Amino acid sequence: MIEEICALKREQGAVILAHNYQLGPIQEIADMVGDSLELSRAAAKLENEVILFCGVDFMAETAAILSPKKTVVLPERSAFCPMARMITSEQLREMKALYPEAAVVCYINTTAQIKAESDICCTSANGAQVVNSLQELQVIFVPDQNLADYFSRYTQKKIISWNGYCYVHDRFKPEDVIGSRKHHPHAEVLVHPECRPEVIDLADYVHSTSGMARHAKSSRTNEFIIGTEVGMLYRLRKDNPGKIFYPLSDKAVCENMKKVDLDKVLWALQTLEPRVWVPENIATKARQAIERMLVI
Ligand code: 13P
Ligand code: SF4
């Protein structure tokens, strides 16, 4: 099946991008595995006519917004990010009316409609930089409250947050960190900024998923407790064969990230379906928010 996928990929002039949370076999066949920032940068630059996005819907949408002439395919149509659906355009417009002086920053985990209503987009890797690049002193940040709390540690600006959250990261509790440290006293604890503030306070480092990959490679430590979705451990173990990685909780599974498998990738390459497409009136505005981020 892998041989067939590789041959079809060449035939279709396709590139396969995969998020760090994808299943092992998908990471193996991908041309690039990365975090949201790396994948959107790649989507903006790649020459390939077809982008096969192994991840969830907002990621493929971001690629489609940045490359409207390309064919963007999400192998599983129903793979979505629940957090991205926790705010509607109407709710964001109400928030903007309450704080007319504020700039609007949206996390990349949002629908194209929310991006179109925002001034600028950010990812977990660059949120503080994005917020600090703005002239406004007030910032509306949607939809992740934990991420807003985390970025507010690195800015003087007033951050007005929405109450969205990622159910995978929000489930980690301080007891998980305390318990894991007891079992693995020599391990460094790395957590994602989508975690609750009380979990972040107990961690050694806070990183986006690719930030974790870089940290694990360069650290002199040999053991790590990883506070993010369990798919991340596949990449960490592969990149660092001599090191040991423990999940902060083995229940940290994003069901939507696990919906893509090799069968679906093969079918998607054969049919170039399901195709992701964003209406041009929304895409034009959303593109401005994403491109503003990419400049920074
Ligand atoms: P990053 O890979 O950008 O850190 O994002 C994590 C995430 O939850 C993506 O859905
Ligand atoms: Fe959304 Fe969380 Fe899944 Fe990422 S891990 S896609 S933020 S639900």
Coordinates of C-alpha atoms and ligand atoms in Angstrom, one line a residue:
M1 CA 0.0 0.0 0.0
I2 CA 2.9 2.3 0.8
E3 CA 4.4 1.7 -2.6
E4 CA 1.1 2.4 -4.3
I5 CA 0.7 5.7 -2.3
C6 CA 4.2 6.8 -3.2
A7 CA 3.7 6.0 -6.9
L8 CA 0.3 7.8 -7.0
K9 CA 1.8 10.8 -5.1
R10 CA 4.4 11.2 -7.8
E11 CA 1.8 10.8 -10.6
Q12 CA -0.5 13.4 -9.1
G13 CA 2.3 15.8 -8.2
A14 CA 1.1 15.7 -4.6
V15 CA 2.8 16.5 -1.4
I16 CA 1.7 14.9 1.9
L17 CA 1.7 17.1 5.0
A18 CA 1.0 15.6 8.4
H19 CA 0.6 17.0 11.8
N20 CA 2.7 15.7 14.7
Y21 CA -0.4 14.0 16.2
Q22 CA -1.0 11.7 13.2
L23 CA -0.7 8.0 13.5
G24 CA 2.8 6.4 13.0
P25 CA 2.1 5.0 9.5
I26 CA 0.9 8.4 8.3
Q27 CA 4.0 10.1 9.7
E28 CA 6.1 7.6 7.8
I29 CA 4.5 8.3 4.4
A30 CA 4.4 12.1 4.9
D31 CA 6.8 14.4 3.0
M32 CA 6.7 16.7 6.0
V33 CA 5.6 16.2 9.7
G34 CA 5.2 19.4 11.7
D35 CA 3.3 21.7 14.0
S36 CA 0.6 24.1 12.8
L37 CA 3.1 26.9 12.1
E38 CA 5.5 24.8 10.1
L39 CA 2.7 23.2 8.1
S40 CA 1.1 26.5 7.2
R41 CA 4.5 28.0 6.2
A42 CA 5.0 24.9 3.9
A43 CA 1.5 25.2 2.5
A44 CA 2.3 28.8 1.5
K45 CA 5.5 28.0 -0.2
L46 CA 5.1 24.5 -1.9
E47 CA 5.0 24.3 -5.6
N48 CA 3.0 21.0 -5.8
E49 CA -0.4 21.2 -7.5
V50 CA -2.0 18.8 -4.9
I51 CA -1.7 19.1 -1.1
L52 CA -2.9 16.1 0.8
F53 CA -3.3 17.3 4.4
C54 CA -3.3 14.6 7.1
G55 CA -4.7 16.5 10.1
V56 CA -8.0 18.1 10.9
D57 CA -10.2 20.5 8.9
F58 CA -8.8 23.9 9.9
M59 CA -5.3 22.8 8.8
A60 CA -6.5 21.8 5.4
E61 CA -8.6 25.0 5.2
T62 CA -5.5 27.1 6.0
A63 CA -3.7 25.4 3.1
A64 CA -6.6 26.0 0.8
I65 CA -6.8 29.7 1.8
L66 CA -3.1 30.2 1.2
S67 CA -3.1 28.3 -2.1
P68 CA -6.6 28.9 -3.7
K69 CA -5.5 27.5 -7.1
K70 CA -4.2 24.2 -5.6
T71 CA -6.1 21.1 -4.9
V72 CA -6.2 20.5 -1.2
V73 CA -7.4 17.2 0.1
L74 CA -8.3 16.1 3.6
P75 CA -8.4 12.3 3.5
E76 CA -11.1 12.1 6.2
R77 CA -13.9 14.7 5.7
S78 CA -15.2 14.4 9.3
A79 CA -11.8 15.1 11.0
F80 CA -12.4 18.4 12.8
C81 CA -11.1 20.3 15.8
P82 CA -13.8 20.6 18.4
M83 CA -12.2 23.7 19.9
A84 CA -12.3 25.5 16.6
R85 CA -16.1 25.1 16.7
M86 CA -16.4 26.6 20.2
I87 CA -16.9 30.1 18.8
T88 CA -19.2 31.3 16.0
S89 CA -18.8 34.4 13.8
E90 CA -21.8 36.0 15.5
Q91 CA -20.3 35.5 19.0
L92 CA -17.0 37.0 17.8
R93 CA -18.8 40.0 16.3
E94 CA -20.6 40.5 19.7
M95 CA -17.2 40.5 21.4
K96 CA -15.8 43.0 18.9
A97 CA -18.8 45.3 19.6
L98 CA -18.1 45.1 23.3
Y99 CA -14.4 46.0 22.8
P100 CA -14.2 48.2 19.7
E101 CA -10.6 49.4 20.6
A102 CA -9.2 45.8 20.7
A103 CA -7.3 44.0 18.0
V104 CA -8.6 40.5 17.3
V105 CA -6.1 37.6 17.3
C106 CA -7.4 34.2 16.5
Y107 CA -5.6 30.9 17.1
I108 CA -5.0 28.9 13.9
N109 CA -7.4 26.3 15.3
T110 CA -10.4 28.3 14.1
T111 CA -12.8 28.1 11.1
A112 CA -12.1 30.2 8.0
Q113 CA -15.1 32.4 9.0
I114 CA -13.4 33.3 12.4
K115 CA -10.1 34.0 10.6
A116 CA -12.0 36.3 8.2
E117 CA -13.3 38.2 11.2
S118 CA -9.8 38.6 12.8
D119 CA -7.0 41.0 12.4
I120 CA -4.3 38.4 12.7
C121 CA -3.9 34.7 13.3
C122 CA -1.3 32.9 15.5
T123 CA -0.2 29.4 16.5
S124 CA 1.0 27.9 19.7
A125 CA 4.6 28.6 18.6
N126 CA 4.3 32.4 18.0
G127 CA 1.2 33.8 19.9
A128 CA 3.2 36.0 22.3
Q129 CA 5.2 37.5 19.3
V130 CA 2.0 38.1 17.4
V131 CA 0.3 39.8 20.3
N132 CA 3.3 42.0 21.1
S133 CA 3.6 43.0 17.4
L134 CA 0.2 44.8 17.6
Q135 CA -0.2 48.5 18.3
E136 CA -3.5 48.1 20.2
L137 CA -3.2 47.8 24.0
Q138 CA -6.3 45.5 24.2
V139 CA -6.4 42.2 22.4
I140 CA -9.4 39.8 21.9
F141 CA -8.0 36.3 21.8
V142 CA -10.1 33.4 20.5
P143 CA -11.0 30.6 21.1
D144 CA -8.6 29.0 23.6
Q145 CA -8.7 30.4 27.1
N146 CA -5.7 28.4 28.4
L147 CA -3.6 29.7 25.5
A148 CA -4.8 33.2 26.1
D149 CA -3.7 32.9 29.8
Y150 CA -0.3 31.5 28.7
F151 CA 0.4 34.3 26.2
S152 CA -0.8 36.9 28.8
R153 CA 2.3 36.0 30.8
Y154 CA 4.5 37.4 28.1
T155 CA 2.8 40.7 27.3
Q156 CA 1.7 43.9 29.0
K157 CA -1.4 44.1 26.8
K158 CA -4.8 43.3 28.2
I159 CA -6.0 40.1 26.8
I160 CA -9.8 39.5 26.6
S161 CA -10.3 35.7 26.1
W162 CA -13.1 33.4 25.0
N163 CA -13.9 30.3 27.0
G164 CA -12.9 27.6 24.4
Y165 CA -10.5 24.8 25.2
C166 CA -8.9 21.7 23.7
Y167 CA -10.5 18.7 25.5
V168 CA -7.2 16.7 25.1
H169 CA -5.0 19.3 26.9
D170 CA -7.6 20.6 29.3
R171 CA -7.9 17.1 30.8
F172 CA -4.4 17.2 32.2
K173 CA -4.4 17.9 36.0
P174 CA -1.7 19.0 38.4
E175 CA -1.9 15.5 39.9
D176 CA -0.8 14.0 36.6
V177 CA 2.4 16.0 36.7
I178 CA 3.0 15.3 40.4
G179 CA 2.3 11.6 39.9
S180 CA 4.5 11.3 36.8
R181 CA 7.4 13.1 38.4
K182 CA 7.3 10.6 41.3
H183 CA 7.6 7.7 38.9
H184 CA 10.2 9.4 36.7
P185 CA 12.2 11.8 39.0
H186 CA 14.9 12.4 36.4
A187 CA 12.6 13.3 33.5
E188 CA 12.0 16.8 32.2
V189 CA 8.3 17.7 31.9
L190 CA 7.3 19.3 28.6
V191 CA 3.8 20.6 28.2
H192 CA 1.8 22.3 25.5
P193 CA 0.5 25.8 26.1
E194 CA -3.1 24.6 25.5
C195 CA -2.8 23.0 29.0
R196 CA -4.4 24.6 32.1
P197 CA -2.3 27.3 33.9
E198 CA -1.9 25.1 37.0
V199 CA -0.4 22.4 34.9
I200 CA 1.9 24.9 33.1
D201 CA 3.1 26.1 36.4
L202 CA 4.3 22.6 37.3
A203 CA 6.1 22.0 34.0
D204 CA 9.8 22.5 33.2
Y205 CA 9.1 23.7 29.7
V206 CA 6.2 24.9 27.6
H207 CA 6.4 24.3 23.8
S208 CA 4.4 23.8 20.6
T209 CA 4.6 20.3 19.3
S210 CA 7.6 21.0 17.1
G211 CA 9.1 23.1 19.9
M212 CA 9.0 19.8 21.9
A213 CA 10.8 18.0 19.1
R214 CA 13.6 20.5 19.0
H215 CA 13.9 20.6 22.8
A216 CA 14.1 16.8 23.1
K217 CA 16.8 16.7 20.5
S218 CA 19.0 19.4 22.0
S219 CA 18.5 18.6 25.7
R220 CA 21.2 16.7 27.6
T221 CA 18.4 14.9 29.5
N222 CA 17.5 11.4 28.5
E223 CA 14.0 11.1 29.9
F224 CA 10.9 13.3 29.2
I225 CA 7.3 13.4 30.3
I226 CA 5.2 14.7 27.4
G227 CA 2.1 16.7 28.2
T228 CA 0.4 16.8 24.8
E229 CA -1.5 14.4 22.5
V230 CA 0.0 10.9 22.5
G231 CA 0.7 11.0 18.7
M232 CA 3.7 13.3 19.5
L233 CA 5.5 10.4 21.2
Y234 CA 5.9 8.5 17.9
R235 CA 7.9 11.4 16.4
L236 CA 9.9 12.0 19.6
R237 CA 10.9 8.3 19.9
K238 CA 11.7 8.0 16.2
D239 CA 13.9 11.2 16.2
N240 CA 15.6 10.3 19.5
P241 CA 16.3 6.5 19.6
G242 CA 18.5 6.7 22.7
K243 CA 16.0 8.7 24.8
I244 CA 12.9 7.7 26.8
F245 CA 9.5 9.4 26.5
Y246 CA 6.5 8.9 28.8
P247 CA 3.0 10.3 28.1
L248 CA 1.8 12.6 30.8
S249 CA -1.5 10.7 30.4
D250 CA -2.1 7.9 27.9
K251 CA -5.7 9.1 27.7
A252 CA -4.6 12.2 25.9
V253 CA -5.9 11.1 22.5
C254 CA -7.5 13.5 19.9
E255 CA -10.0 11.2 18.2
N256 CA -10.2 13.4 15.1
M257 CA -6.5 13.3 14.6
K258 CA -6.7 9.5 14.5
K259 CA -9.3 9.3 11.8
V260 CA -6.8 9.4 8.9
D261 CA -5.3 6.0 8.0
L262 CA -3.4 4.6 5.0
D263 CA -6.5 3.3 3.2
K264 CA -8.0 6.8 3.3
V265 CA -4.8 8.4 2.1
L266 CA -4.7 5.9 -0.9
W267 CA -8.3 6.6 -1.7
A268 CA -7.8 10.3 -1.4
L269 CA -4.9 10.2 -3.9
Q270 CA -6.9 8.0 -6.3
T271 CA -9.9 10.4 -6.3
L272 CA -8.5 13.7 -5.1
E273 CA -11.4 13.8 -2.7
P274 CA -12.6 14.9 -0.2
R275 CA -11.5 18.3 -1.4
V276 CA -11.3 21.3 0.9
W277 CA -12.4 24.6 -0.6
V278 CA -13.1 27.9 1.0
P279 CA -15.4 30.5 -0.7
E280 CA -13.3 33.3 -2.1
N281 CA -15.1 36.1 -0.2
I282 CA -14.1 34.4 3.1
A283 CA -10.8 33.2 1.9
T284 CA -9.6 36.7 0.9
K285 CA -10.2 38.1 4.4
A286 CA -8.9 35.0 6.2
R287 CA -5.7 35.1 4.0
Q288 CA -4.9 38.5 5.3
A289 CA -5.0 37.3 8.9
I290 CA -2.8 34.3 8.1
E291 CA -0.3 36.2 5.9
R292 CA 0.1 38.9 8.5
M293 CA 1.1 36.2 10.9
L294 CA 3.5 34.6 8.4
V295 CA 5.3 38.0 8.0
I296 CA 5.9 38.1 11.7
Ligands
13P1 P1 0.8 22.7 17.4 O1 1.3 21.5 16.7 O2 0.9 23.9 16.5 O3 1.6 22.9 18.7 O4 -0.7 22.5 17.8 C1 -1.2 21.6 18.6 C2 -2.6 21.2 18.3 O5 -3.4 21.0 19.2 C3 -3.1 21.2 16.9 O6 -4.4 20.9 16.9
SF4_2 FE1 -8.3 20.4 18.4 FE2 -7.1 19.6 20.6 FE3 -7.5 17.8 18.7 FE4 -5.7 19.8 18.4 S1 -5.6 18.1 19.9 S2 -7.2 19.1 16.9 S3 -6.7 21.4 19.5 S4 -9.1 18.9 19.8

